[in-house]
Amino acid sequence: MPPPADIVKVAIEWPGAFPKLMEIDQKKPLSAIIKEVCEGWSLGNHEGFALQIADATNFYITEKNRNDIKNGSILRLTTSPHLTAVQLHDRIQSSSMDAKLEALKDLANASRDITFAQEFINLDGISLLTQMVESGTERYQKLQKIMKPCFGDLLSFTLTAFVELMDHGIVSWDTFSVAFIKKIASFVNKSAMDTAVLQRSLAILESMVLNSQDLYHKVAQEITIGQLIPHLQGTDQDIQTYTIAVINALFLKAPEEKRQVRMTLCEEMAHILAQKQLRSIILTNVIRSPTPINDEMAHQLYVLQVLNFNLLEDRMMTKMDPQDQAQRDIIFELRRIAFDVECEPNNSGSTEKRKSMYTRDYKKLGFINHVNPAMDFTQIPPGMLALDNMLYFAKHHQDAYIRIVLENSSREDKHECPFGRSSIELTKMLCEILKVGELPSENCHDFHPMFFTHDRSFAEFFCICIQLLNKTWKEMRATSEDFNKVMQVVREQIMRALTLKPNSLDQFKSRLQNLGYAEILKIRQSERMNQEDFQSRPILELREKIQPEIMELIKQQRLNRLCEGTCFRKISNRRRQDKFWYCRLSPNHKVLHYGDLEESPQGEVPHDSLQDKLPVADIKAVITGKDCPHMKEKGALKQNKEVLELAFSVLYESDEYLNFIAPDKHEYCVWTDGLNALLGKEMTSDYTKSDMDTLLSMEMKLRLLDLENIHIPEAPPPIPKEPSNYDFFIKCSLFPPFTL
């Protein structure tokens, strides 16, 4: 007879004693269980003891998380969180530097547990740590120079403990003094600083900026981009990542109380980011570094790319004022460059004649409104950004600009490619492709190296694409009625070229040269053939017969992938300090093994290192998207569309949940498909549909393959009869004839 569901069999350790095997009744109060354990080892004062998970995390067992204890778990009897916090609070104030160092090491490890963190914070531990940083830093550094090298670790462990405690979100960031901020900033501004101290200091500054608008102003006064640049010139990718994260945080949290202030700060930041020094340093020392770019660095570069493009949002959402003479002068400049005309004096010719001349030229320039082209730029998006791009193209690529305008003005009306209209629609399309104005995603790593190779990368991107559009228009022999079709082809050309991740704008341009209209037609034709659905009855019957086999093959692949396991990220307020956990399915498909990790693994994690288990038989349902409990709890994540698309939860007995956020869409589809397959439900992900189409098409083509009309028999051909006699010989020039 199976044991009751509330009874859990565990092993409990106590230093210096043989481990005990116990059955824990989950219905009993935790204090009663601890008392029973203490009595077994004749330990008094059971209120001073607690149970911990006996693994690298050392997390305390509480009434809230006691249901996480599974059969076979190993627990440890230890001092209670309150008593441990009191002891460490005293030890870190020791006059002995060696004792202080050991205490800070223990504090840094213990602070990862929220139960201990709450107790230590209640003792005003955060204030104690900040005081140690503010007042003790110089003394530690002097001691480091004249005594033992271990003193250099004091500050590192102090900041590590501080970071871990603040990561729980118990204490507000607004409570810290200017002196503390100045001290942390000073660690970043110093040219020679311990790597661990620099890492923690950058992480603290990033969290201050992201979590407090008031601290943003204080940090911005202490840290400049120029002071951060030297940290990008080193070879430590972690330091580079933290540095770019601080730049992103300062950029992202520019205040929005007043639009004018926002504009001023954005223009200032745009000026800073446009400095060739910063851009070239990131390009040379980070993007083109021999060290491969890890996921976190890729994410920070993606965020920087998005924030840089978002500086264009104001121009994109600004309508042109037809009465603004300065803005109208830009249109006059476009006309002057294209047709090499000077501004006529007011008394030259009649007003009607001048209007007629302007109208003719504006029509050649491809504006929709020939009389008042300023009206073309009242649509938002792209607003004034389109006019900015046109002027940049006309000034910096003048020969190409004049050629495009004159070429099209000499064609028949129906075959001309309208430069003005094309530029406006192309700018709008590029903004959609690069998602200008959208906040960066939490899990995206999609940065493009080529956008870090030029100070005006978006404008140069436009210049390449407007020439592509004109070339494609000619190749398609398009007319004005085909305008939308041309734009669709151009969008496809750009997207396919971007997918190849060119390293420079010249490489991007070269890729586009190989993606002409004829090539796009070939690709489309090939894709159509691959997806072609034969409609004859025998073929349809064959498809229906094959489909279950293919679906079973996909199911086995999903389950095999679950058996290999995946590393998932635990999202926290400070993204780069996220913890990892691993989950994998047992080979017999009956149990999910999972557990926390210190860092992302390089390969598979063995089952025996994953302490927690969830029987597949206990799983009730798989929940996805906004219905997941962890999406309802975390407001910041709830509003992030991409995170919502990667979230799923497993509901098991007693309405408990195991919550996931997949690293990418592929892993999301694999896991939701695999879990649904385990529950006997249909696999409905886009990935399954794609696999089904691909594998089914391949199988159909193999079965219908025409081998030059050669019939392949069902059975092997018969062995021929023996000859009537063996009277034959082999004639060879190297050997004499041999006769049988």
PDB file of N, CA and C in Angstrom, residues 468-522:
ATOM      1  N   LEU A 468      18.060  50.276 -53.483  1.00  0.00           N
ATOM      2  CA  LEU A 468      17.523  48.942 -53.749  1.00  0.00           C
ATOM      3  C   LEU A 468      16.105  49.038 -54.292  1.00  0.00           C
ATOM      4  N   LEU A 469      15.298  49.899 -53.683  1.00  0.00           N
ATOM      5  CA  LEU A 469      13.910  50.051 -54.116  1.00  0.00           C
ATOM      6  C   LEU A 469      13.849  50.492 -55.577  1.00  0.00           C
ATOM      7  N   ASN A 470      14.675  51.460 -55.946  1.00  0.00           N
ATOM      8  CA  ASN A 470      14.679  51.945 -57.333  1.00  0.00           C
ATOM      9  C   ASN A 470      15.117  50.847 -58.292  1.00  0.00           C
ATOM     10  N   LYS A 471      16.121  50.060 -57.881  1.00  0.00           N
ATOM     11  CA  LYS A 471      16.614  48.953 -58.717  1.00  0.00           C
ATOM     12  C   LYS A 471      15.529  47.889 -58.887  1.00  0.00           C
ATOM     13  N   THR A 472      14.860  47.541 -57.788  1.00  0.00           N
ATOM     14  CA  THR A 472      13.805  46.532 -57.851  1.00  0.00           C
ATOM     15  C   THR A 472      12.635  47.011 -58.696  1.00  0.00           C
ATOM     16  N   TRP A 473      12.329  48.300 -58.617  1.00  0.00           N
ATOM     17  CA  TRP A 473      11.240  48.873 -59.431  1.00  0.00           C
ATOM     18  C   TRP A 473      11.523  48.666 -60.918  1.00  0.00           C
ATOM     19  N   LYS A 474      12.773  48.911 -61.312  1.00  0.00           N
ATOM     20  CA  LYS A 474      13.133  48.736 -62.728  1.00  0.00           C
ATOM     21  C   LYS A 474      13.095  47.264 -63.119  1.00  0.00           C
ATOM     22  N   GLU A 475      13.598  46.394 -62.246  1.00  0.00           N
ATOM     23  CA  GLU A 475      13.604  44.959 -62.557  1.00  0.00           C
ATOM     24  C   GLU A 475      12.191  44.401 -62.682  1.00  0.00           C
ATOM     25  N   MET A 476      11.263  44.944 -61.920  1.00  0.00           N
ATOM     26  CA  MET A 476       9.870  44.474 -61.979  1.00  0.00           C
ATOM     27  C   MET A 476       9.078  45.149 -63.100  1.00  0.00           C
ATOM     28  N   ARG A 477       9.703  46.154 -63.756  1.00  0.00           N
ATOM     29  CA  ARG A 477       8.995  46.949 -64.768  1.00  0.00           C
ATOM     30  C   ARG A 477       7.661  47.448 -64.200  1.00  0.00           C
ATOM     31  N   ALA A 478       7.757  47.971 -63.012  1.00  0.00           N
ATOM     32  CA  ALA A 478       6.552  48.324 -62.258  1.00  0.00           C
ATOM     33  C   ALA A 478       5.939  49.621 -62.764  1.00  0.00           C
ATOM     34  N   THR A 479       4.655  49.738 -62.513  1.00  0.00           N
ATOM     35  CA  THR A 479       3.921  50.979 -62.756  1.00  0.00           C
ATOM     36  C   THR A 479       3.401  51.486 -61.417  1.00  0.00           C
ATOM     37  N   SER A 480       2.749  52.636 -61.434  1.00  0.00           N
ATOM     38  CA  SER A 480       2.255  53.215 -60.183  1.00  0.00           C
ATOM     39  C   SER A 480       1.276  52.288 -59.479  1.00  0.00           C
ATOM     40  N   GLU A 481       0.544  51.450 -60.262  1.00  0.00           N
ATOM     41  CA  GLU A 481      -0.396  50.512 -59.646  1.00  0.00           C
ATOM     42  C   GLU A 481       0.316  49.392 -58.894  1.00  0.00           C
ATOM     43  N   ASP A 482       1.591  49.176 -59.214  1.00  0.00           N
ATOM     44  CA  ASP A 482       2.355  48.089 -58.584  1.00  0.00           C
ATOM     45  C   ASP A 482       3.141  48.551 -57.357  1.00  0.00           C
ATOM     46  N   PHE A 483       2.894  49.759 -56.892  1.00  0.00           N
ATOM     47  CA  PHE A 483       3.710  50.332 -55.815  1.00  0.00           C
ATOM     48  C   PHE A 483       3.747  49.410 -54.591  1.00  0.00           C
ATOM     49  N   ASN A 484       2.595  48.941 -54.135  1.00  0.00           N
ATOM     50  CA  ASN A 484       2.552  48.093 -52.932  1.00  0.00           C
ATOM     51  C   ASN A 484       3.258  46.761 -53.157  1.00  0.00           C
ATOM     52  N   LYS A 485       3.165  46.220 -54.386  1.00  0.00           N
ATOM     53  CA  LYS A 485       3.852  44.963 -54.685  1.00  0.00           C
ATOM     54  C   LYS A 485       5.367  45.150 -54.599  1.00  0.00           C
ATOM     55  N   VAL A 486       5.848  46.269 -55.139  1.00  0.00           N
ATOM     56  CA  VAL A 486       7.282  46.552 -55.071  1.00  0.00           C
ATOM     57  C   VAL A 486       7.737  46.664 -53.620  1.00  0.00           C
ATOM     58  N   MET A 487       6.952  47.358 -52.799  1.00  0.00           N
ATOM     59  CA  MET A 487       7.314  47.524 -51.393  1.00  0.00           C
ATOM     60  C   MET A 487       7.366  46.182 -50.676  1.00  0.00           C
ATOM     61  N   GLN A 488       6.478  45.262 -51.040  1.00  0.00           N
ATOM     62  CA  GLN A 488       6.495  43.927 -50.429  1.00  0.00           C
ATOM     63  C   GLN A 488       7.767  43.169 -50.799  1.00  0.00           C
ATOM     64  N   VAL A 489       8.168  43.281 -52.078  1.00  0.00           N
ATOM     65  CA  VAL A 489       9.393  42.613 -52.516  1.00  0.00           C
ATOM     66  C   VAL A 489      10.609  43.211 -51.818  1.00  0.00           C
ATOM     67  N   VAL A 490      10.651  44.548 -51.726  1.00  0.00           N
ATOM     68  CA  VAL A 490      11.775  45.219 -51.073  1.00  0.00           C
ATOM     69  C   VAL A 490      11.856  44.812 -49.599  1.00  0.00           C
ATOM     70  N   ARG A 491      10.707  44.732 -48.953  1.00  0.00           N
ATOM     71  CA  ARG A 491      10.700  44.299 -47.547  1.00  0.00           C
ATOM     72  C   ARG A 491      11.289  42.896 -47.415  1.00  0.00           C
ATOM     73  N   GLU A 492      10.904  42.014 -48.332  1.00  0.00           N
ATOM     74  CA  GLU A 492      11.425  40.645 -48.292  1.00  0.00           C
ATOM     75  C   GLU A 492      12.933  40.633 -48.532  1.00  0.00           C
ATOM     76  N   GLN A 493      13.405  41.456 -49.473  1.00  0.00           N
ATOM     77  CA  GLN A 493      14.843  41.521 -49.736  1.00  0.00           C
ATOM     78  C   GLN A 493      15.611  41.988 -48.497  1.00  0.00           C
ATOM     79  N   ILE A 494      15.100  43.024 -47.841  1.00  0.00           N
ATOM     80  CA  ILE A 494      15.770  43.571 -46.655  1.00  0.00           C
ATOM     81  C   ILE A 494      15.774  42.549 -45.522  1.00  0.00           C
ATOM     82  N   MET A 495      14.630  41.915 -45.291  1.00  0.00           N
ATOM     83  CA  MET A 495      14.529  40.953 -44.196  1.00  0.00           C
ATOM     84  C   MET A 495      15.449  39.755 -44.418  1.00  0.00           C
ATOM     85  N   ARG A 496      15.526  39.284 -45.659  1.00  0.00           N
ATOM     86  CA  ARG A 496      16.403  38.142 -45.944  1.00  0.00           C
ATOM     87  C   ARG A 496      17.869  38.521 -45.772  1.00  0.00           C
ATOM     88  N   ALA A 497      18.229  39.738 -46.173  1.00  0.00           N
ATOM     89  CA  ALA A 497      19.615  40.178 -46.011  1.00  0.00           C
ATOM     90  C   ALA A 497      19.963  40.376 -44.540  1.00  0.00           C
ATOM     91  N   LEU A 498      19.021  40.903 -43.747  1.00  0.00           N
ATOM     92  CA  LEU A 498      19.268  41.105 -42.313  1.00  0.00           C
ATOM     93  C   LEU A 498      19.416  39.777 -41.580  1.00  0.00           C
ATOM     94  N   THR A 499      18.707  38.769 -42.042  1.00  0.00           N
ATOM     95  CA  THR A 499      18.776  37.449 -41.401  1.00  0.00           C
ATOM     96  C   THR A 499      20.196  36.890 -41.438  1.00  0.00           C
ATOM     97  N   LEU A 500      20.958  37.275 -42.453  1.00  0.00           N
ATOM     98  CA  LEU A 500      22.330  36.785 -42.605  1.00  0.00           C
ATOM     99  C   LEU A 500      23.303  37.501 -41.675  1.00  0.00           C
ATOM    100  N   LYS A 501      22.829  38.508 -40.912  1.00  0.00           N
ATOM    101  CA  LYS A 501      23.637  39.259 -39.940  1.00  0.00           C
ATOM    102  C   LYS A 501      24.949  39.782 -40.550  1.00  0.00           C
ATOM    103  N   PRO A 502      24.861  40.662 -41.553  1.00  0.00           N
ATOM    104  CA  PRO A 502      26.096  41.218 -42.132  1.00  0.00           C
ATOM    105  C   PRO A 502      26.874  42.015 -41.096  1.00  0.00           C
ATOM    106  N   ASN A 503      28.201  41.992 -41.229  1.00  0.00           N
ATOM    107  CA  ASN A 503      29.061  42.668 -40.252  1.00  0.00           C
ATOM    108  C   ASN A 503      29.260  44.143 -40.545  1.00  0.00           C
ATOM    109  N   SER A 504      28.911  44.565 -41.744  1.00  0.00           N
ATOM    110  CA  SER A 504      29.081  45.971 -42.113  1.00  0.00           C
ATOM    111  C   SER A 504      27.988  46.368 -43.091  1.00  0.00           C
ATOM    112  N   LEU A 505      27.831  47.676 -43.282  1.00  0.00           N
ATOM    113  CA  LEU A 505      26.839  48.172 -44.240  1.00  0.00           C
ATOM    114  C   LEU A 505      27.218  47.785 -45.662  1.00  0.00           C
ATOM    115  N   ASP A 506      28.512  47.745 -45.955  1.00  0.00           N
ATOM    116  CA  ASP A 506      28.946  47.326 -47.296  1.00  0.00           C
ATOM    117  C   ASP A 506      28.594  45.863 -47.538  1.00  0.00           C
ATOM    118  N   GLN A 507      28.751  45.048 -46.510  1.00  0.00           N
ATOM    119  CA  GLN A 507      28.387  43.634 -46.644  1.00  0.00           C
ATOM    120  C   GLN A 507      26.879  43.479 -46.820  1.00  0.00           C
ATOM    121  N   PHE A 508      26.121  44.309 -46.115  1.00  0.00           N
ATOM    122  CA  PHE A 508      24.665  44.300 -46.287  1.00  0.00           C
ATOM    123  C   PHE A 508      24.295  44.665 -47.723  1.00  0.00           C
ATOM    124  N   LYS A 509      24.959  45.681 -48.252  1.00  0.00           N
ATOM    125  CA  LYS A 509      24.696  46.109 -49.626  1.00  0.00           C
ATOM    126  C   LYS A 509      25.046  45.000 -50.610  1.00  0.00           C
ATOM    127  N   SER A 510      26.150  44.301 -50.333  1.00  0.00           N
ATOM    128  CA  SER A 510      26.560  43.195 -51.200  1.00  0.00           C
ATOM    129  C   SER A 510      25.545  42.056 -51.166  1.00  0.00           C
ATOM    130  N   ARG A 511      25.010  41.775 -49.982  1.00  0.00           N
ATOM    131  CA  ARG A 511      23.998  40.717 -49.872  1.00  0.00           C
ATOM    132  C   ARG A 511      22.751  41.079 -50.665  1.00  0.00           C
ATOM    133  N   LEU A 512      22.382  42.360 -50.640  1.00  0.00           N
ATOM    134  CA  LEU A 512      21.204  42.794 -51.392  1.00  0.00           C
ATOM    135  C   LEU A 512      21.416  42.648 -52.899  1.00  0.00           C
ATOM    136  N   GLN A 513      22.683  42.828 -53.345  1.00  0.00           N
ATOM    137  CA  GLN A 513      22.969  42.678 -54.773  1.00  0.00           C
ATOM    138  C   GLN A 513      22.659  41.263 -55.245  1.00  0.00           C
ATOM    139  N   ASN A 514      22.819  40.305 -54.345  1.00  0.00           N
ATOM    140  CA  ASN A 514      22.546  38.901 -54.690  1.00  0.00           C
ATOM    141  C   ASN A 514      21.092  38.516 -54.473  1.00  0.00           C
ATOM    142  N   LEU A 515      20.280  39.486 -54.043  1.00  0.00           N
ATOM    143  CA  LEU A 515      18.862  39.213 -53.803  1.00  0.00           C
ATOM    144  C   LEU A 515      18.001  40.091 -54.700  1.00  0.00           C
ATOM    145  N   GLY A 516      18.331  40.082 -55.996  1.00  0.00           N
ATOM    146  CA  GLY A 516      17.527  40.834 -56.956  1.00  0.00           C
ATOM    147  C   GLY A 516      16.135  40.241 -57.110  1.00  0.00           C
ATOM    148  N   TYR A 517      15.328  40.887 -57.902  1.00  0.00           N
ATOM    149  CA  TYR A 517      13.943  40.442 -58.074  1.00  0.00           C
ATOM    150  C   TYR A 517      13.885  39.032 -58.659  1.00  0.00           C
ATOM    151  N   ALA A 518      14.781  38.728 -59.608  1.00  0.00           N
ATOM    152  CA  ALA A 518      14.792  37.387 -60.211  1.00  0.00           C
ATOM    153  C   ALA A 518      15.099  36.326 -59.158  1.00  0.00           C
ATOM    154  N   GLU A 519      16.039  36.639 -58.257  1.00  0.00           N
ATOM    155  CA  GLU A 519      16.393  35.690 -57.208  1.00  0.00           C
ATOM    156  C   GLU A 519      15.239  35.496 -56.226  1.00  0.00           C
ATOM    157  N   ILE A 520      14.546  36.582 -55.900  1.00  0.00           N
ATOM    158  CA  ILE A 520      13.380  36.486 -55.018  1.00  0.00           C
ATOM    159  C   ILE A 520      12.306  35.605 -55.642  1.00  0.00           C
ATOM    160  N   LEU A 521      12.109  35.746 -56.957  1.00  0.00           N
ATOM    161  CA  LEU A 521      11.129  34.893 -57.648  1.00  0.00           C
ATOM    162  C   LEU A 521      11.535  33.422 -57.561  1.00  0.00           C
ATOM    163  N   LYS A 522      12.843  33.144 -57.719  1.00  0.00           N
ATOM    164  CA  LYS A 522      13.316  31.755 -57.621  1.00  0.00           C
ATOM    165  C   LYS A 522      13.081  31.200 -56.219  1.00  0.00           C
TER     166      LYS A 522
END
